[in-house]
């Protein structure tokens, strides 16, 4: 990617964990802003952000961070967004753009909008990109490359402000789409929130059986379980907030999921191989579609490297040729 001309003068990041620190790294690498001011809740995180040199200034309070900023991005758990908005509201510059990165959008709109003064452009956003790691050390500049960033502007949003924020995310390498917050929450309930709930359940269930099976669970974890353990290692605060704030959409999807699970359970009980085969063939086609549109790779995931590191060849016994 070539460097862009700065789209904003001063970016204020409130919260500098995985997502906030990745924005800082990417915005700087791409020259998307002139200056970055960052803050975090704890002194320990602020100190680490300063040590890593992620921002031009690291300040102690949210109010100090937003002073003079023309773009403010709130990168804290969804349940904390309302309190942050209340705190920064009186200190925002007139005509600043305020955004967030929360995984749920209806609750963010509801909790933040009432605290933002008129003249400020509020454009919530959700970069659909992440890992199971947290904190400023976990971020990397390439996190958003080729991933989607969904904007959920309120109906009366200023279209120029929305387009400017879209340009910012495109500069960080993301593809951008806009949709109503309620639609976002329904789509993400099935594509992200429910899979996390299932992973949390399965890993918890296996743990309850651990007395009997501990060695087998670990030894044979490559058989699907390992992928669940990675997802189930995601940040507990973030995911608690996601389920509390996207309750209705998750419960709706969970109802449909339970009906489908009951159908598969019945097929297994009745020995209905045709029903099982037809279902698995349909889901295989969905997976292949995801690979085709470039949202994942068909490469085996063992030996995968951090995107910012040069790829290591797979160890010999596991090497898979291009044709496979
Ligand atoms: P993270 O690595 O845990 O960082 C969270 C940041 O928020 C830290 O700087 C933390 O400060 C601060 N914070 C935590 N609780 C706070 C509170 N009550 N008030 C003020 N600040 C608080 O989390 P993250 O993964 O970057 O997630 C941040 C947001 O991005 C969440 O809304 C999440 O839904 C969204 N998101 C996450 C992912 C993902 O895969 N992780 C993907 C897309 C979107 P301290 O370090 O000082 O505690």
Coordinates of C-alpha atoms and ligand atoms in Angstrom, one line a residue:
X1 CA 0.0 0.0 0.0
X2 CA 1.2 3.5 -0.7
X3 CA 1.1 6.2 1.9
X4 CA -2.0 8.4 1.8
X5 CA -2.3 12.1 2.4
X6 CA -3.4 12.7 6.0
X7 CA -7.2 12.6 6.2
X8 CA -7.3 14.0 9.7
X9 CA -5.0 16.3 11.7
X10 CA -5.2 14.8 15.2
X11 CA -6.5 11.4 16.0
X12 CA -7.5 10.7 19.6
X13 CA -7.6 7.1 20.6
X14 CA -9.5 6.3 23.8
X15 CA -8.5 2.7 24.7
X16 CA -5.3 1.3 23.3
X17 CA -5.7 -2.5 23.4
X18 CA -5.7 -4.8 20.5
X19 CA -7.9 -2.6 18.2
X20 CA -6.8 0.8 19.4
X21 CA -3.1 0.0 19.1
X22 CA -3.6 -1.6 15.7
X23 CA -5.3 1.6 14.5
X24 CA -2.4 3.6 15.9
X25 CA 0.1 1.4 14.1
X26 CA -1.8 1.3 10.8
X27 CA -2.7 5.1 10.8
X28 CA 1.0 6.0 11.3
X29 CA 2.3 3.4 8.8
X30 CA -0.2 4.8 6.2
X31 CA 0.2 8.4 7.0
X32 CA -3.6 8.7 7.5
X33 CA -3.3 11.3 10.3
X34 CA -0.8 14.0 11.2
X35 CA -0.7 13.3 14.9
X36 CA -1.9 10.6 17.4
X37 CA -2.9 11.2 21.0
X38 CA -3.7 8.1 23.0
X39 CA -5.0 7.2 26.4
X40 CA -6.1 4.1 28.3
X41 CA -7.8 3.5 31.6
X42 CA -4.8 2.2 33.6
X43 CA -1.4 3.8 34.1
X44 CA 0.2 0.4 33.2
X45 CA -1.3 0.4 29.7
X46 CA -0.5 4.1 29.2
X47 CA 3.1 3.5 30.2
X48 CA 3.3 0.5 27.7
X49 CA 1.8 2.6 24.9
X50 CA 4.5 5.2 25.5
X51 CA 7.2 2.6 25.6
X52 CA 6.0 1.1 22.3
X53 CA 6.0 4.6 20.8
X54 CA 2.5 4.1 19.4
X55 CA 1.4 7.7 19.8
X56 CA 2.9 11.2 19.6
X57 CA 1.4 11.9 23.0
X58 CA 0.1 9.7 25.8
X59 CA -2.2 11.5 28.1
X60 CA -3.8 10.6 31.4
X61 CA -7.5 11.5 30.9
X62 CA -10.1 11.0 28.2
X63 CA -10.9 14.7 28.3
X64 CA -7.3 15.7 27.6
X65 CA -7.1 13.2 24.8
X66 CA -10.0 14.6 22.8
X67 CA -9.0 18.3 23.2
X68 CA -8.2 19.6 19.7
X69 CA -8.8 16.3 18.0
X70 CA -10.7 16.2 14.7
X71 CA -11.1 12.4 14.8
X72 CA -11.9 10.6 18.1
X73 CA -12.1 6.8 18.1
X74 CA -13.4 5.1 21.2
X75 CA -11.8 1.6 21.5
X76 CA -13.1 0.3 24.8
X77 CA -15.5 -2.6 25.6
X78 CA -19.1 -1.8 24.4
X79 CA -20.4 -1.6 27.9
X80 CA -18.0 1.3 28.7
X81 CA -18.8 3.5 25.6
X82 CA -21.7 5.4 27.2
X83 CA -19.6 6.6 30.2
X84 CA -16.7 7.5 27.9
X85 CA -19.0 9.6 25.7
X86 CA -20.4 11.4 28.8
X87 CA -16.9 12.2 29.9
X88 CA -15.6 13.5 26.6
X89 CA -18.8 15.3 25.4
X90 CA -18.0 18.7 26.9
X91 CA -14.4 18.6 25.7
X92 CA -14.9 17.7 22.0
X93 CA -14.0 20.2 19.3
X94 CA -16.8 21.6 17.3
X95 CA -17.3 19.5 14.1
X96 CA -15.0 16.7 15.3
X97 CA -15.9 13.2 14.1
X98 CA -16.5 10.7 16.9
X99 CA -16.4 7.0 16.2
X100 CA -15.9 3.7 18.0
X101 CA -15.0 0.1 17.1
X102 CA -17.5 -1.8 19.2
X103 CA -18.7 -5.2 18.1
X104 CA -22.4 -4.2 18.8
X105 CA -23.8 -1.1 17.2
X106 CA -27.3 -0.5 18.5
X107 CA -26.2 -0.2 22.1
X108 CA -23.3 2.1 21.2
X109 CA -25.6 4.4 19.3
X110 CA -28.1 4.4 22.2
X111 CA -25.5 5.0 24.9
X112 CA -23.1 7.4 23.2
X113 CA -25.3 9.7 21.0
X114 CA -27.1 11.5 23.9
X115 CA -23.8 12.8 25.3
X116 CA -22.4 14.2 22.0
X117 CA -23.0 17.9 21.4
X118 CA -24.6 19.1 18.2
X119 CA -22.1 19.9 15.5
X120 CA -20.1 16.8 16.3
X121 CA -20.3 14.0 13.7
X122 CA -21.1 10.7 15.2
X123 CA -20.3 7.7 12.9
X124 CA -20.1 4.4 14.8
X125 CA -17.9 1.7 13.1
X126 CA -17.0 -1.9 13.6
X127 CA -13.8 -3.3 12.0
X128 CA -14.6 -7.0 11.5
X129 CA -11.1 -8.1 12.3
X130 CA -9.4 -9.3 15.4
X131 CA -7.6 -12.0 17.3
X132 CA -8.0 -13.7 20.7
X133 CA -5.3 -11.5 22.2
X134 CA -5.7 -8.2 24.1
X135 CA -3.6 -5.2 25.1
X136 CA -1.3 -2.8 23.2
X137 CA 1.4 -5.5 22.5
X138 CA -1.2 -7.6 20.7
X139 CA -1.9 -5.0 17.9
X140 CA -0.3 -4.9 14.5
X141 CA -0.6 -2.6 11.5
X142 CA -1.9 -5.1 9.0
X143 CA -4.9 -6.3 11.2
X144 CA -7.5 -4.5 9.0
X145 CA -6.0 -5.2 5.6
X146 CA -8.6 -6.9 3.3
X147 CA -11.1 -7.1 6.2
X148 CA -14.4 -5.3 6.4
X149 CA -15.2 -2.2 8.4
X150 CA -18.9 -1.7 8.8
X151 CA -20.1 1.9 9.4
X152 CA -23.5 2.4 11.0
X153 CA -24.2 6.2 10.7
X154 CA -27.4 7.5 12.2
X155 CA -30.0 8.5 9.6
X156 CA -29.3 12.2 9.9
X157 CA -25.5 11.8 9.7
X158 CA -23.5 14.2 7.5
X159 CA -22.6 12.3 4.4
X160 CA -19.2 14.1 4.0
X161 CA -18.2 13.1 7.5
X162 CA -19.3 9.5 6.8
X163 CA -17.2 9.4 3.6
X164 CA -14.2 10.9 5.3
X165 CA -14.3 8.2 8.0
X166 CA -14.7 5.6 5.2
X167 CA -11.6 7.0 3.5
X168 CA -9.7 6.7 6.8
X169 CA -10.6 3.0 7.1
X170 CA -9.8 2.4 3.4
X171 CA -6.4 4.0 4.0
X172 CA -5.8 1.4 6.8
X173 CA -6.5 -1.3 4.2
X174 CA -10.1 -2.2 5.0
X175 CA -13.1 -2.6 2.8
X176 CA -16.0 -0.4 3.9
X177 CA -19.7 -0.9 3.9
X178 CA -22.5 1.1 5.6
X179 CA -25.7 -0.4 7.1
X180 CA -28.3 0.4 9.8
X181 CA -27.1 -0.6 13.3
X182 CA -30.0 -3.1 13.8
X183 CA -29.0 -4.9 10.7
X184 CA -25.4 -5.0 11.7
X185 CA -26.3 -6.6 15.0
X186 CA -28.4 -9.3 13.4
X187 CA -25.8 -10.2 10.9
X188 CA -23.0 -10.3 13.5
X189 CA -25.1 -12.3 15.9
X190 CA -25.0 -15.2 13.5
X191 CA -21.5 -14.7 11.9
X192 CA -19.6 -13.9 15.1
X193 CA -21.5 -13.8 18.4
X194 CA -23.1 -17.2 18.1
X195 CA -19.9 -19.0 17.0
X196 CA -18.2 -17.5 20.1
X197 CA -21.0 -18.6 22.4
X198 CA -20.7 -22.2 20.9
X199 CA -16.9 -22.1 21.4
X200 CA -17.3 -21.0 25.0
X201 CA -19.8 -23.7 25.6
X202 CA -17.8 -26.6 24.0
X203 CA -14.5 -25.7 25.7
X204 CA -16.4 -25.4 29.0
X205 CA -18.1 -28.8 28.5
X206 CA -14.8 -30.5 27.7
X207 CA -13.3 -28.9 30.8
X208 CA -16.1 -30.5 32.9
X209 CA -15.1 -33.9 31.5
X210 CA -11.4 -33.1 32.1
X211 CA -11.1 -35.4 35.1
X212 CA -11.7 -38.4 32.8
X213 CA -10.3 -37.1 29.6
X214 CA -7.7 -34.4 30.3
X215 CA -4.8 -36.1 28.5
X216 CA -7.0 -37.1 25.5
X217 CA -8.5 -33.6 25.2
X218 CA -5.1 -32.0 24.9
X219 CA -3.5 -34.8 22.9
X220 CA -6.1 -34.9 20.2
X221 CA -7.0 -31.3 20.2
X222 CA -6.2 -30.8 16.5
X223 CA -9.6 -32.6 15.7
X224 CA -11.7 -29.4 15.6
X225 CA -11.4 -28.7 19.4
X226 CA -8.2 -26.7 19.0
X227 CA -10.0 -24.1 16.9
X228 CA -12.7 -23.7 19.5
X229 CA -10.1 -23.2 22.2
X230 CA -8.6 -20.3 20.3
X231 CA -11.9 -18.6 19.9
X232 CA -12.8 -19.3 23.6
X233 CA -9.6 -17.6 24.7
X234 CA -11.1 -14.2 23.5
X235 CA -11.3 -11.4 26.0
X236 CA -14.0 -12.1 28.7
X237 CA -14.9 -8.5 29.3
X238 CA -15.4 -7.8 25.6
X239 CA -17.6 -10.9 25.1
X240 CA -19.6 -10.4 28.3
X241 CA -20.5 -6.9 27.0
X242 CA -21.3 -8.3 23.5
X243 CA -23.9 -10.8 24.9
X244 CA -25.4 -8.3 27.3
X245 CA -25.8 -5.6 24.6
X246 CA -26.9 -7.7 21.6
X247 CA -29.2 -9.9 23.7
X248 CA -32.2 -9.9 21.4
X249 CA -30.4 -10.7 18.1
X250 CA -28.3 -13.4 19.8
X251 CA -31.4 -15.0 21.3
X252 CA -33.2 -15.0 18.0
X253 CA -30.2 -16.7 16.2
X254 CA -29.8 -19.1 19.1
X255 CA -33.5 -20.2 18.7
X256 CA -32.9 -21.0 15.0
X257 CA -29.6 -22.7 15.9
X258 CA -31.3 -24.9 18.5
X259 CA -33.9 -26.0 15.9
X260 CA -31.2 -26.9 13.4
X261 CA -29.3 -28.8 16.1
X262 CA -32.4 -30.7 17.0
X263 CA -32.8 -31.7 13.3
X264 CA -29.2 -33.1 13.2
X265 CA -29.7 -34.8 16.5
X266 CA -32.8 -36.6 15.1
X267 CA -30.9 -37.5 11.9
X268 CA -28.1 -39.1 14.0
X269 CA -30.6 -40.9 16.2
X270 CA -32.5 -42.3 13.2
X271 CA -29.3 -43.2 11.3
X272 CA -30.5 -40.9 8.5
X273 CA -27.2 -40.7 6.5
X274 CA -28.8 -38.9 3.6
X275 CA -29.9 -36.0 5.8
X276 CA -26.4 -35.7 7.4
X277 CA -24.7 -35.9 4.1
X278 CA -26.9 -33.3 2.5
X279 CA -26.4 -30.9 5.5
X280 CA -22.6 -31.4 5.5
X281 CA -22.4 -30.9 1.7
X282 CA -24.3 -27.6 2.0
X283 CA -22.0 -26.3 4.8
X284 CA -18.9 -27.3 2.8
X285 CA -20.1 -25.2 -0.1
X286 CA -20.5 -22.2 2.3
X287 CA -16.9 -22.6 3.5
X288 CA -15.6 -22.8 -0.1
X289 CA -17.5 -19.6 -0.8
X290 CA -15.8 -17.8 2.1
X291 CA -12.4 -18.8 0.7
X292 CA -13.4 -17.8 -2.8
X293 CA -14.2 -14.2 -1.7
X294 CA -10.9 -13.9 0.0
X295 CA -12.1 -13.8 3.7
X296 CA -9.9 -16.8 4.6
X297 CA -7.3 -19.1 3.1
X298 CA -7.6 -22.8 2.3
X299 CA -4.1 -23.3 3.6
X300 CA -3.7 -25.5 6.7
X301 CA -3.6 -23.3 9.8
X302 CA -0.8 -25.1 11.5
X303 CA 2.5 -23.2 11.1
X304 CA 0.7 -20.0 10.3
X305 CA 2.8 -16.9 11.0
X306 CA 1.9 -13.5 12.2
X307 CA 1.0 -11.4 9.1
X308 CA 3.9 -9.0 9.8
X309 CA 6.5 -11.7 9.8
X310 CA 7.9 -13.5 6.7
X311 CA 6.2 -16.8 6.2
X312 CA 8.2 -19.8 7.4
X313 CA 8.0 -22.9 5.3
X314 CA 6.0 -25.6 7.0
X315 CA 8.0 -28.4 8.6
X316 CA 8.5 -31.3 6.1
X317 CA 6.1 -33.9 7.4
X318 CA 3.2 -31.4 7.3
X319 CA 4.2 -29.5 4.1
X320 CA 1.2 -29.5 1.7
X321 CA 1.7 -28.8 -1.9
X322 CA -0.1 -26.0 -3.8
X323 CA -2.2 -28.6 -5.7
X324 CA -3.7 -30.2 -2.5
Ligands
LIG1 P1 -8.5 -4.8 24.7 O1 -7.3 -5.2 24.0 O2 -8.9 -5.5 26.0 O3 -8.4 -3.2 25.0 C1 -9.4 -2.5 25.7 C2 -9.0 -1.1 26.0 O4 -10.1 -0.5 26.6 C3 -7.8 -1.0 26.9 O5 -7.0 0.1 26.6 C4 -8.5 -0.8 28.3 O6 -7.7 0.0 29.2 C5 -9.7 0.0 27.9 N1 -10.8 -0.2 28.9 C6 -11.3 -1.4 29.3 N2 -12.3 -1.2 30.1 C7 -12.6 0.1 30.2 C8 -13.5 0.9 30.9 N3 -14.5 0.3 31.6 N4 -13.4 2.2 30.7 C9 -12.5 2.8 29.9 N5 -11.5 2.1 29.3 C10 -11.6 0.7 29.4 O7 -9.8 -4.9 23.8 P2 -10.0 -4.8 22.2 O8 -9.9 -6.2 21.6 O9 -9.1 -3.8 21.6 O10 -11.5 -4.4 22.1 C11 -11.9 -3.0 22.1 C12 -13.2 -2.8 21.4 O11 -13.1 -3.3 20.1 C13 -14.4 -3.6 22.0 O12 -15.5 -2.8 22.0 C14 -14.6 -4.8 21.1 O13 -16.0 -5.1 21.0 C15 -14.1 -4.2 19.7 N6 -13.6 -5.2 18.8 C16 -12.8 -6.2 19.2 C17 -12.3 -7.1 18.3 C18 -11.4 -8.3 18.8 O14 -11.3 -9.3 18.1 N7 -10.7 -8.1 19.9 C19 -12.6 -7.0 16.9 C20 -13.5 -6.0 16.5 C21 -13.9 -5.1 17.4 P3 -6.7 -0.8 30.2 O15 -5.7 -1.6 29.3 O16 -6.0 0.3 30.9 O17 -7.5 -1.7 31.1

